[in-house]
Coordinates of C-alpha atoms and ligand atoms in Angstrom, one line a residue:
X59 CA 0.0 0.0 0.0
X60 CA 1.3 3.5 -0.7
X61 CA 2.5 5.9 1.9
X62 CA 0.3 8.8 2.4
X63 CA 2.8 11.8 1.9
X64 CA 2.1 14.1 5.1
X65 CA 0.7 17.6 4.1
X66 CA -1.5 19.2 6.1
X67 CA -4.5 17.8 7.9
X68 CA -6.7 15.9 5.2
X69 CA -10.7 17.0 5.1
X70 CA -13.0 14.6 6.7
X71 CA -14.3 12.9 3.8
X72 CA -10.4 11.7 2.4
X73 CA -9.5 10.6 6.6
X74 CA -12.5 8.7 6.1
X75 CA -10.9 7.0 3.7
X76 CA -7.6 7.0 4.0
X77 CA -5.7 6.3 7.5
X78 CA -1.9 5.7 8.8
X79 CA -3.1 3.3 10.9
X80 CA -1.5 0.2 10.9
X81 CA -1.9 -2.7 13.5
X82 CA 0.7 -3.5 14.9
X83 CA 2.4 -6.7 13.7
X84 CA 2.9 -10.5 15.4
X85 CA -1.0 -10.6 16.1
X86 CA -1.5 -14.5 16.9
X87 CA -4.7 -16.8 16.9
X88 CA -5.2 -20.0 15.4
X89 CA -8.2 -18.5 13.0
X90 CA -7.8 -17.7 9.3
X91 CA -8.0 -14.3 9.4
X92 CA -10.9 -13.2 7.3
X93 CA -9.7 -10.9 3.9
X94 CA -12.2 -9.5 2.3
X95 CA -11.5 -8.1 -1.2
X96 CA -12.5 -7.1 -4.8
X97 CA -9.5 -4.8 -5.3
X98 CA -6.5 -5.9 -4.5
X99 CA -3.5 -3.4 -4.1
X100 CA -0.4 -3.6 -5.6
X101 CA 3.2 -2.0 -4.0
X102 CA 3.6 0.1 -7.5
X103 CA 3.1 0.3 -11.2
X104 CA 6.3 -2.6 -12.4
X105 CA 4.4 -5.2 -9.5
X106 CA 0.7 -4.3 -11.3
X107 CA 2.4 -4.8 -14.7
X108 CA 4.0 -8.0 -13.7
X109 CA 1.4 -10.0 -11.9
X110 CA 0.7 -13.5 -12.6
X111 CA -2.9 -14.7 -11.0
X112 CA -1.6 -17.7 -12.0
X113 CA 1.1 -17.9 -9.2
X114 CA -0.4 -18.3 -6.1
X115 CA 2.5 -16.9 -4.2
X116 CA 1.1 -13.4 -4.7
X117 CA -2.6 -11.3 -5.1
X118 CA -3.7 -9.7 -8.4
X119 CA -8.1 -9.9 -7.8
X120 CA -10.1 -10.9 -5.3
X121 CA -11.7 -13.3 -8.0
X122 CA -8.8 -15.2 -7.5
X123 CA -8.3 -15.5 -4.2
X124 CA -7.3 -13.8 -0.7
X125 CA -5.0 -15.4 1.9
X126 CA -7.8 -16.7 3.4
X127 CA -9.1 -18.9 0.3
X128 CA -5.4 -19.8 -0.4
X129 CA -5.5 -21.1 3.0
X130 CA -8.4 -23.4 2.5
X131 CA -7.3 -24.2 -0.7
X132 CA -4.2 -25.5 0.8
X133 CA -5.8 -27.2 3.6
X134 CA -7.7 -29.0 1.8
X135 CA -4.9 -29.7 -0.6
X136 CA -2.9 -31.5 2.5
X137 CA -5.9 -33.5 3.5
X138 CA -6.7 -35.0 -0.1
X139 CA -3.0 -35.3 -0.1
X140 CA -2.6 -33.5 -3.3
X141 CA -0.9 -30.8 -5.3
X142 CA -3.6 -28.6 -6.1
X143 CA -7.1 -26.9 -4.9
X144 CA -9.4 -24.6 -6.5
X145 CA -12.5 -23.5 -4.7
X146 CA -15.6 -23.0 -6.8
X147 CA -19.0 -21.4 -5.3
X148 CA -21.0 -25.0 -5.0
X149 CA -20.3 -28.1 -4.9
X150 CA -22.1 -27.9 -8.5
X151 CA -19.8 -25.8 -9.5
X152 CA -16.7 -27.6 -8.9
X153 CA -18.1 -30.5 -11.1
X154 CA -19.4 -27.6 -14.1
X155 CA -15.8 -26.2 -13.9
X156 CA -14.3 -29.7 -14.2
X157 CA -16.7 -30.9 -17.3
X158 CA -15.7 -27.2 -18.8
X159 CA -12.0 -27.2 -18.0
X160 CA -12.2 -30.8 -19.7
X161 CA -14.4 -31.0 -22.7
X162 CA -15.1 -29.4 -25.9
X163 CA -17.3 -30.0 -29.0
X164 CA -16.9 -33.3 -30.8
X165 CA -15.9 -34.7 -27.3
X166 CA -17.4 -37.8 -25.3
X167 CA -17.8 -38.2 -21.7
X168 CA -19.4 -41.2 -19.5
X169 CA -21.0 -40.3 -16.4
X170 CA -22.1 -43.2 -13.9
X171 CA -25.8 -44.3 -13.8
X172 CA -26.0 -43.3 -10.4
X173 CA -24.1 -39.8 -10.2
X174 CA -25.5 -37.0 -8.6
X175 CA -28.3 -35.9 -10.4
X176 CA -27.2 -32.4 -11.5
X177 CA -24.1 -33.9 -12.6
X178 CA -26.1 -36.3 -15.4
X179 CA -28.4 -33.3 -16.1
X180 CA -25.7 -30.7 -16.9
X181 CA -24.0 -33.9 -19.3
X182 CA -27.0 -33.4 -21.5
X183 CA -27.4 -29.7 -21.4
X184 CA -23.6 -30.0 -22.8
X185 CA -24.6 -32.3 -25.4
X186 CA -28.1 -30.7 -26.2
X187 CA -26.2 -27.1 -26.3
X188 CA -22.6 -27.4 -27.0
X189 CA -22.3 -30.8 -29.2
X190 CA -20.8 -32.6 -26.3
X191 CA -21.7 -36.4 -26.3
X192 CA -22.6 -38.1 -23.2
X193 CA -23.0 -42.0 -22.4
X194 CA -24.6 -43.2 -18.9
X195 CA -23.0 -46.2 -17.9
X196 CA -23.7 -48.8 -14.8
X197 CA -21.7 -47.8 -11.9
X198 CA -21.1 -51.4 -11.1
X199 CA -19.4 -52.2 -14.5
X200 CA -16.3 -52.3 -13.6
X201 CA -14.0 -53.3 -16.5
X202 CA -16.5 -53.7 -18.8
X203 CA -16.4 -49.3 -18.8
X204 CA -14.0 -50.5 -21.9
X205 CA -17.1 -51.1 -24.3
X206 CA -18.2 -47.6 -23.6
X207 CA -15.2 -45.8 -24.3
X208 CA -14.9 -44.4 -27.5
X209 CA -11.9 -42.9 -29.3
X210 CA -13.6 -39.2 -28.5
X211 CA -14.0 -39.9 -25.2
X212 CA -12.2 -37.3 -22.9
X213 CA -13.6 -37.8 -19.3
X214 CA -15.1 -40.8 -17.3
X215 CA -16.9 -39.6 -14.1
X216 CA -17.3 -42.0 -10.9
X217 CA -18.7 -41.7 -8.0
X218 CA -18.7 -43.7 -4.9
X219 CA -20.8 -44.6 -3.2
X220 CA -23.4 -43.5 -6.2
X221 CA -25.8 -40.6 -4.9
X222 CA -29.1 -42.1 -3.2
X223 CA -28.6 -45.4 -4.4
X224 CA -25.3 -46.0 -2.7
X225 CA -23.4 -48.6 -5.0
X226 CA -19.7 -48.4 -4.4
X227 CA -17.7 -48.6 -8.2
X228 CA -14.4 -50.5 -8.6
X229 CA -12.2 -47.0 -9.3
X230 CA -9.2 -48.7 -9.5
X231 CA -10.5 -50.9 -12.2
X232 CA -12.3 -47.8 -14.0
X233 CA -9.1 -45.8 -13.9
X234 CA -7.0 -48.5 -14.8
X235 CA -8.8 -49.1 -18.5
X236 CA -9.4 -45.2 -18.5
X237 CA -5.4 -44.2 -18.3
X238 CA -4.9 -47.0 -20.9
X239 CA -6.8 -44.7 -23.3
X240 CA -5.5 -41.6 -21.9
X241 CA -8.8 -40.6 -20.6
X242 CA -9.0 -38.5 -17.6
X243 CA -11.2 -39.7 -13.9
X244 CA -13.0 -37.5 -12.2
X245 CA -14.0 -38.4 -8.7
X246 CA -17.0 -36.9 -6.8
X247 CA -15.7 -37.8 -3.2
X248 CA -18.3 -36.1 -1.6
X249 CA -19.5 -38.9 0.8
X250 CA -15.8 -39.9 2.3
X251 CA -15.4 -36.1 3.1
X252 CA -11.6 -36.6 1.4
X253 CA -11.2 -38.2 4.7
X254 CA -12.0 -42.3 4.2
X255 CA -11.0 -42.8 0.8
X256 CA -8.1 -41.8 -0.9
X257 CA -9.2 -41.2 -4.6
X258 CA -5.8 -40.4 -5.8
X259 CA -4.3 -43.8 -4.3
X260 CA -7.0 -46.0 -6.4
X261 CA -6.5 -44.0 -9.9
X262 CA -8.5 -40.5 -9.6
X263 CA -7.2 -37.9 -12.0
X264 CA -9.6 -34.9 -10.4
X265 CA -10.9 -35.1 -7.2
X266 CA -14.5 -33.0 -6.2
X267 CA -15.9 -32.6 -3.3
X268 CA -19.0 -30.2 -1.7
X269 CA -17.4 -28.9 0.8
X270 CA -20.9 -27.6 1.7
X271 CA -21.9 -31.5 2.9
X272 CA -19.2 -32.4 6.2
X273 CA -16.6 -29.9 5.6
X274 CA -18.8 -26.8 6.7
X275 CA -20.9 -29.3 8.6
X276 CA -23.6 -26.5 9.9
X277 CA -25.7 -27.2 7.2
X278 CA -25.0 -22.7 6.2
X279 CA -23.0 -22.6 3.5
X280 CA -22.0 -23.7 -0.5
X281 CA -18.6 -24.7 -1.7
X282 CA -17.3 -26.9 -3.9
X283 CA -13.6 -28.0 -4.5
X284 CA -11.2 -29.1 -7.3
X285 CA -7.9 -31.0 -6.5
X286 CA -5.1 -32.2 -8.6
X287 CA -2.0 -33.2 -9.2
X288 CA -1.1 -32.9 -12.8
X289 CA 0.2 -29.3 -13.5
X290 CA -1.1 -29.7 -16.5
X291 CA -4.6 -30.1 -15.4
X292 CA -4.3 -27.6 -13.3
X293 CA -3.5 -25.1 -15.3
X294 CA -6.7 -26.2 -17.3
X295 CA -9.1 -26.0 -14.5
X296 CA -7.6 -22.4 -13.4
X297 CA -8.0 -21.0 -16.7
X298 CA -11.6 -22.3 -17.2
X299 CA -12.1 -21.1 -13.0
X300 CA -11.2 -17.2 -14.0
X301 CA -12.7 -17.5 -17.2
X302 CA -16.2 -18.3 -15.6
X303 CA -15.6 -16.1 -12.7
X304 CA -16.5 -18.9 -10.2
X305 CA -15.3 -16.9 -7.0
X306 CA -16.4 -17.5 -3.2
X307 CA -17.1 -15.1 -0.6
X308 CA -14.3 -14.9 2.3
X309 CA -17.3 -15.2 4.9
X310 CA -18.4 -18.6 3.4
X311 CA -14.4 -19.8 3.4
X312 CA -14.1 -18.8 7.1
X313 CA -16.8 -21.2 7.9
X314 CA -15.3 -24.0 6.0
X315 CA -12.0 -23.5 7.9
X316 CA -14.1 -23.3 11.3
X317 CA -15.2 -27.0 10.3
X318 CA -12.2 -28.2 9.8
X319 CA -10.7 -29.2 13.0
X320 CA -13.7 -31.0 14.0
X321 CA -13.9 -32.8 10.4
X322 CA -12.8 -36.0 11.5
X323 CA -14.9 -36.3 14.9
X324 CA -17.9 -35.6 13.7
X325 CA -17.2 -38.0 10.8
X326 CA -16.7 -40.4 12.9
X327 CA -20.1 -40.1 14.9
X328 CA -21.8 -39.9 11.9
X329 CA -20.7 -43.2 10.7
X330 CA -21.1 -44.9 14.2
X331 CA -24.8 -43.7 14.7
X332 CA -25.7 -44.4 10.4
X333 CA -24.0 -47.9 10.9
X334 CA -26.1 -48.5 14.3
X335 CA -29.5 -47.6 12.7
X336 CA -29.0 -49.5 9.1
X337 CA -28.0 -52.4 10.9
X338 CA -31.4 -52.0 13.2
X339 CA -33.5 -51.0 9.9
X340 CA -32.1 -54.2 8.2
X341 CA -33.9 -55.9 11.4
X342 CA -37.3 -54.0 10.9
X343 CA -39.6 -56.0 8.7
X344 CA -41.0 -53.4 6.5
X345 CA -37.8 -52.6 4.9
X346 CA -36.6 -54.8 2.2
X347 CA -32.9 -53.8 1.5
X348 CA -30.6 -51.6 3.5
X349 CA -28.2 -50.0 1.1
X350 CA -25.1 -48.6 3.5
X351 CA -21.7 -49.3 2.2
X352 CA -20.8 -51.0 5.3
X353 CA -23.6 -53.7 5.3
X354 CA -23.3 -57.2 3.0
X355 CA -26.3 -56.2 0.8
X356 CA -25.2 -53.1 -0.7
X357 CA -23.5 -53.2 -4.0
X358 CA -20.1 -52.8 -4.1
X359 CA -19.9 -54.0 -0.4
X360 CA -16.6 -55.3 -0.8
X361 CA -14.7 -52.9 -3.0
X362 CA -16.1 -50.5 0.1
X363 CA -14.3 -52.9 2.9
X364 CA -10.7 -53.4 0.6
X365 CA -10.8 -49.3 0.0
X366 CA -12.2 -47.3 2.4
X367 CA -11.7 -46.6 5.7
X368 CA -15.1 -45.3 7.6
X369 CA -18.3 -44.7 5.7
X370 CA -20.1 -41.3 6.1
X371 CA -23.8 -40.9 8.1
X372 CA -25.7 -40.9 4.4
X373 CA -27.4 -44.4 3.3
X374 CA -30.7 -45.7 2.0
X375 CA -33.3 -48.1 2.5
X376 CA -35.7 -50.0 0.1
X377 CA -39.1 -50.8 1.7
X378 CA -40.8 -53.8 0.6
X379 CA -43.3 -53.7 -2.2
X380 CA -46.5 -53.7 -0.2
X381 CA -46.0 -50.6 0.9
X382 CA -47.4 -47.7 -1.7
X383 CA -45.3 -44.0 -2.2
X384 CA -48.5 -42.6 0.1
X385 CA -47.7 -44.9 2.5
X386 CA -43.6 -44.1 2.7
X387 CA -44.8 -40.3 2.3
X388 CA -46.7 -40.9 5.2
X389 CA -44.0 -41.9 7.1
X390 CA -41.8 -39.9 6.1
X391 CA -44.4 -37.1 7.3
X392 CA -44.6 -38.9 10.5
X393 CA -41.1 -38.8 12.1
X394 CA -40.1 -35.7 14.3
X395 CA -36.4 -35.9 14.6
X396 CA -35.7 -36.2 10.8
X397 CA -36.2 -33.0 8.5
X398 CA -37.2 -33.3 5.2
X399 CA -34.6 -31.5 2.7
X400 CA -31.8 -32.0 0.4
X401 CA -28.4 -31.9 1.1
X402 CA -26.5 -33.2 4.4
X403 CA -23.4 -33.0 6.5
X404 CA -24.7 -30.7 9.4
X405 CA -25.3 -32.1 13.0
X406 CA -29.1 -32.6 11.9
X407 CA -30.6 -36.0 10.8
X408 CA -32.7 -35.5 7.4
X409 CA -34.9 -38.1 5.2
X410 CA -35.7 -38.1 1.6
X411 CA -37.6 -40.5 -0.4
X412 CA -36.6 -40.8 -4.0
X413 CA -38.7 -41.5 -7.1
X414 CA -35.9 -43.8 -8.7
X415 CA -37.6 -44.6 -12.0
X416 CA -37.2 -40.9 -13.2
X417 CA -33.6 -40.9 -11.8
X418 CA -32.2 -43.8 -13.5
X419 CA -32.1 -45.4 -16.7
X420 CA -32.1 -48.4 -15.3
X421 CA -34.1 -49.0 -12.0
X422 CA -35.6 -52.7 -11.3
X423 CA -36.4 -52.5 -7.5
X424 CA -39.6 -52.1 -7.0
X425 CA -39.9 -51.1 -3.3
X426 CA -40.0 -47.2 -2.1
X427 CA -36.3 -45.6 -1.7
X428 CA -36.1 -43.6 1.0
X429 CA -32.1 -42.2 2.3
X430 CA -31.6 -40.9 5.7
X431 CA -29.1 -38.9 6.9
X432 CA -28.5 -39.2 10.5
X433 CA -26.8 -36.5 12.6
X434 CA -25.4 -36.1 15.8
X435 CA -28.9 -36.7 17.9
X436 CA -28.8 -39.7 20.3
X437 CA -29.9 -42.9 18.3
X438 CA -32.0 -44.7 21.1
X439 CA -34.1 -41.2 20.1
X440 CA -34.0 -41.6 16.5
X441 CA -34.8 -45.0 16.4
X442 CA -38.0 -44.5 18.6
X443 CA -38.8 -41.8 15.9
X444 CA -38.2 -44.1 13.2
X445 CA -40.6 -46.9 15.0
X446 CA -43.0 -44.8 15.6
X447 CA -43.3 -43.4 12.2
X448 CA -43.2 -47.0 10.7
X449 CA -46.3 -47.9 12.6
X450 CA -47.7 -45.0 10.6
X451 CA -47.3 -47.4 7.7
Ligands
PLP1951 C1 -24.4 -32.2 -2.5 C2 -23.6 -32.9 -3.6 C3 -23.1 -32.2 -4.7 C4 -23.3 -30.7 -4.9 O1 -23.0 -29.9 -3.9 P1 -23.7 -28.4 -3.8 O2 -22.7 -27.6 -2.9 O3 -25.0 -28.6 -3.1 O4 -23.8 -27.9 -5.2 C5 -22.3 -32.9 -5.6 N1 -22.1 -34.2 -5.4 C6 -22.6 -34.9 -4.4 C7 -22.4 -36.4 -4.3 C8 -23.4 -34.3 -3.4 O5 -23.9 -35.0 -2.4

C-alpha cells in the first residue's frame, strides 16, 4: 500500500478513507484471518504490470483469491494429499468447472448411472447445447467401462458410493482401463469427506468434493472444491475457473476453515450412529434392503471394505413392495427428529424418499427408496422416531 505523503490535515471525507493506521504486527490466533477483497492493491506500477494470478505466491483480484481462500485451498490440498485446490461457489460448481476445463465440442464423456443428479443433467445440457456427447454407464461395470469408451471420449466420471442409491464402483479398475486410453477420472468424493477414501491412491485424475456436505458441517454454506495433481490439469481448471468467474465469498471460506478441525470427529459419529440404525432397519420387517456401504447387501460392499476406511452418516433403505409411495410419504411425514430437505453433512438428521424410476435409466427394484441422513442426535431417540413413524405405515 502507498505511503500517504504528510501535508497538512486531510478534510474529513479523504481521513474517512484513507488512514496511517497500521496494527501492529505479530497478532497470533489459530483462526484464518478473514480478507475480504475485490481490489487488490499492488506495491507500484512494475508489481501491477508483472502479476501473474496464476502464481499463487502473490494477489492480483479478489476473484482469484485472498490469503484466506489460499488457506483453505491449501488445507484441503494437504488432507486429499494432493498438489492442487481450487474452490468453486458450490459443490455444482466444482463439477461444471471440471466438465468445462475438460471438454469441448466433438468430445465424449461417461458419467455413472448413479451420479449426482445435477451432474447427469448438466452432461445433457452439454450435449443438447454445445455438441458434447454423453454416455450413462452402470456404476457397477467395472472393466466392462471399456465397451463404452470411444476414441472421443475425454472424461469418465465416478462416484462412490453413487448418490441415493449407494453402490460403491471398482475406481481402480475404472481408472485402470481409463489411463490406458488416456482418458482422464474425475472423482466426486463427496460422501468420504476426502477423509476415508483416498481417490488419488486407487487411480483419480480430479478429485471433487462439496465442501458444503461435512466440511462446513452446519448445514449454512456452499462450496465446492477441485484437486489435482497434474500441472497440466491444473492449469486447465484455473484458466476455465477465471474464465467463468466462479469466485467464493471470504465469509463462506471462514466457515469451512471453522469445520475443519472437528472434520474427523464428527465423521466419525456420523458413521457410528448411520452404521447402528442400518443395521437395526435391516432388522425392521418393513424394509426390504438396506443399502449402507458397510452392510453385506449393498452393491459394491466389498470394493467399500478393501478401500475405504469409515463410511459417512448418508445411506438408503428399500421398503418392501407392499407398501405404496402414500404410505412411505406418510411416514416420512410422520417422524419428528428427521427434517425433510436435500443436502446433508450438518449435526441434523434428514430423510428423503426418491422416485428412482425418473432418476435412473435403469431402476428394477420395485420397493420405495427412501435415504436418511443421520446426525449427531442420540440414536436410542431416533430410532424410537423411526418406529413410531413406521407404525404410521
Ligand atoms: C451435494 C452434492 C453435490 C453438490 O454440492 P452443492 O454444494 O449442493 O452444489 C455434488 N455431489 C454430491 C455427491 C453431493 O452430495
Amino acid at each position: 500500500m502507498k505511503n500517504s505523503p504528510q501535508i497538512e490535515k486531510k478534510q474529513l471525507s479523504t481521513r474517512l478513507n484513507h488512514s496511517d493506521y497500521q496494527a501492529p504486527a505479530g497478532f497470533a490466533a489459530y483462526p484464518t484471518a478473514v480478507h475480504h477483497a475485490s481490489t487488490v492493491l499492488f506495491e507500484n506500477v512494475a508489481a501491477m504490470r508483472s502479476r501473474n494470478w496464476l502464481d499463487k505466491q502473490s494477489y492480483t483480484y479478489g476473484l482469484h483469491g485472498t490469503p484466506t481462500s489460499f488457506t483453505l485451498e491449501r488445507r484441503l490440498a494437504e488432507i486429499e494429499d494432493a498438489q492442487h485446490c481450487i474452490l468453486a461457489p458450490s459443490g455444482l460448481a466444482a463439477i461444471s468447472l471440471i466438465d468445462l476445463a475438460l471438454l469441448k465440442s466433438g468430445d465424449h464423456v461417461l458419467i455413472p448411472d448413479n451420479a449426482y443428479s445435477p451432474n447427469k443433467e448438466l452432461a445433457h445440457w452439454l450435449q443438447s447445447q454445445f455438441d458434447i456427447a454423453v454416455s450413462v454407464y452402470p456404476p457397477m461395470c467395472g472393466a466392462g467401462i471399456e465397451n463404452y469408451i470411444r476414441p472421443e471420449t475425454r472424461l469418465i466420471w465416478v462416484e462412490a458410493p453413487g448418490s441415493v442409491s449407494m453402490e460403491i464402483p471398482d475406481l481402480p479398475v475404472i481408472a485402470e482401463v481409463a489411463h490406458r486410453h488416456q482418458i482422464v477420472v474425475a472423482l466426486d468424493n463427496t460422501w468420504s469427506a476426502g477423509i476415508v477414501y483416498p481417490g488419488f491412491e486407487h487411480g483419480a485424475d480430479i478429485i471433487m468434493q462439496a465442501l458444503t456436505k461435512f466440511q462446513s458441517g452446519g448445514s449454512d454454506v456452499l462450496m465446492g472444491a477441485v484437486l489435482v495433481n497434474d500441472a497440466e490439469l491444473y492449469k486447465r481448471l484455473q484458466l476455465t475457473h477465471m474464465r467463468l468467474g466462479l469466485g467464493v465469498g471470504m465469509d463462506d471460506v471462514y466457515l469451512v476453515l471453522r469445520g475443519l478441525p472437528t472434520l474427523a470427529l464428527r465423521f466419525a459419529e456420523h458413521d457410528c450412529s448411520a452404521r447402528e440404525i442400518a443395521a437395526w432397519l435391516k432388522e425392521q420387517p418393513e424394509i426390504q434392503t438396506v443399502l449402507h456401504p458397510a452392510l453385506p447387501e449393498c452393491p459394491g460392499h466389498p470394493i467399500w471394505q478393501r478401500d475405504f476406511t469409515g463410511a459417512a452418516g448418508l445411506f438408503s433403505v428399500i421398503f418392501k413392495e407392499e407398501y405404496s409411495e402414500q404410505q412411505i410419504d406418510r411416514f416420512v411425514d410422520a417422524l419428528a427428529l428427521f427434517g425433510i430437505g436435500f443436502s446433508w453433512g450438518g449435526s441434523h438428521s434428514l430423510c428423503v424418499p426418491y422416485r428412482m424410476q425418473g432418476m435412473r435409466d435403469s431402476w428394477t427394484e420395485k420397493g420405495q427408496l427412501v435415504r436418511f441422513y443421520i446426525g449427531l442426535e442420540n440414536t436410542k431417540d431416533l430410532k424410537a422416531d423411526i418406529r413410531q413413524a413406521l407404525q404410521q405405515l
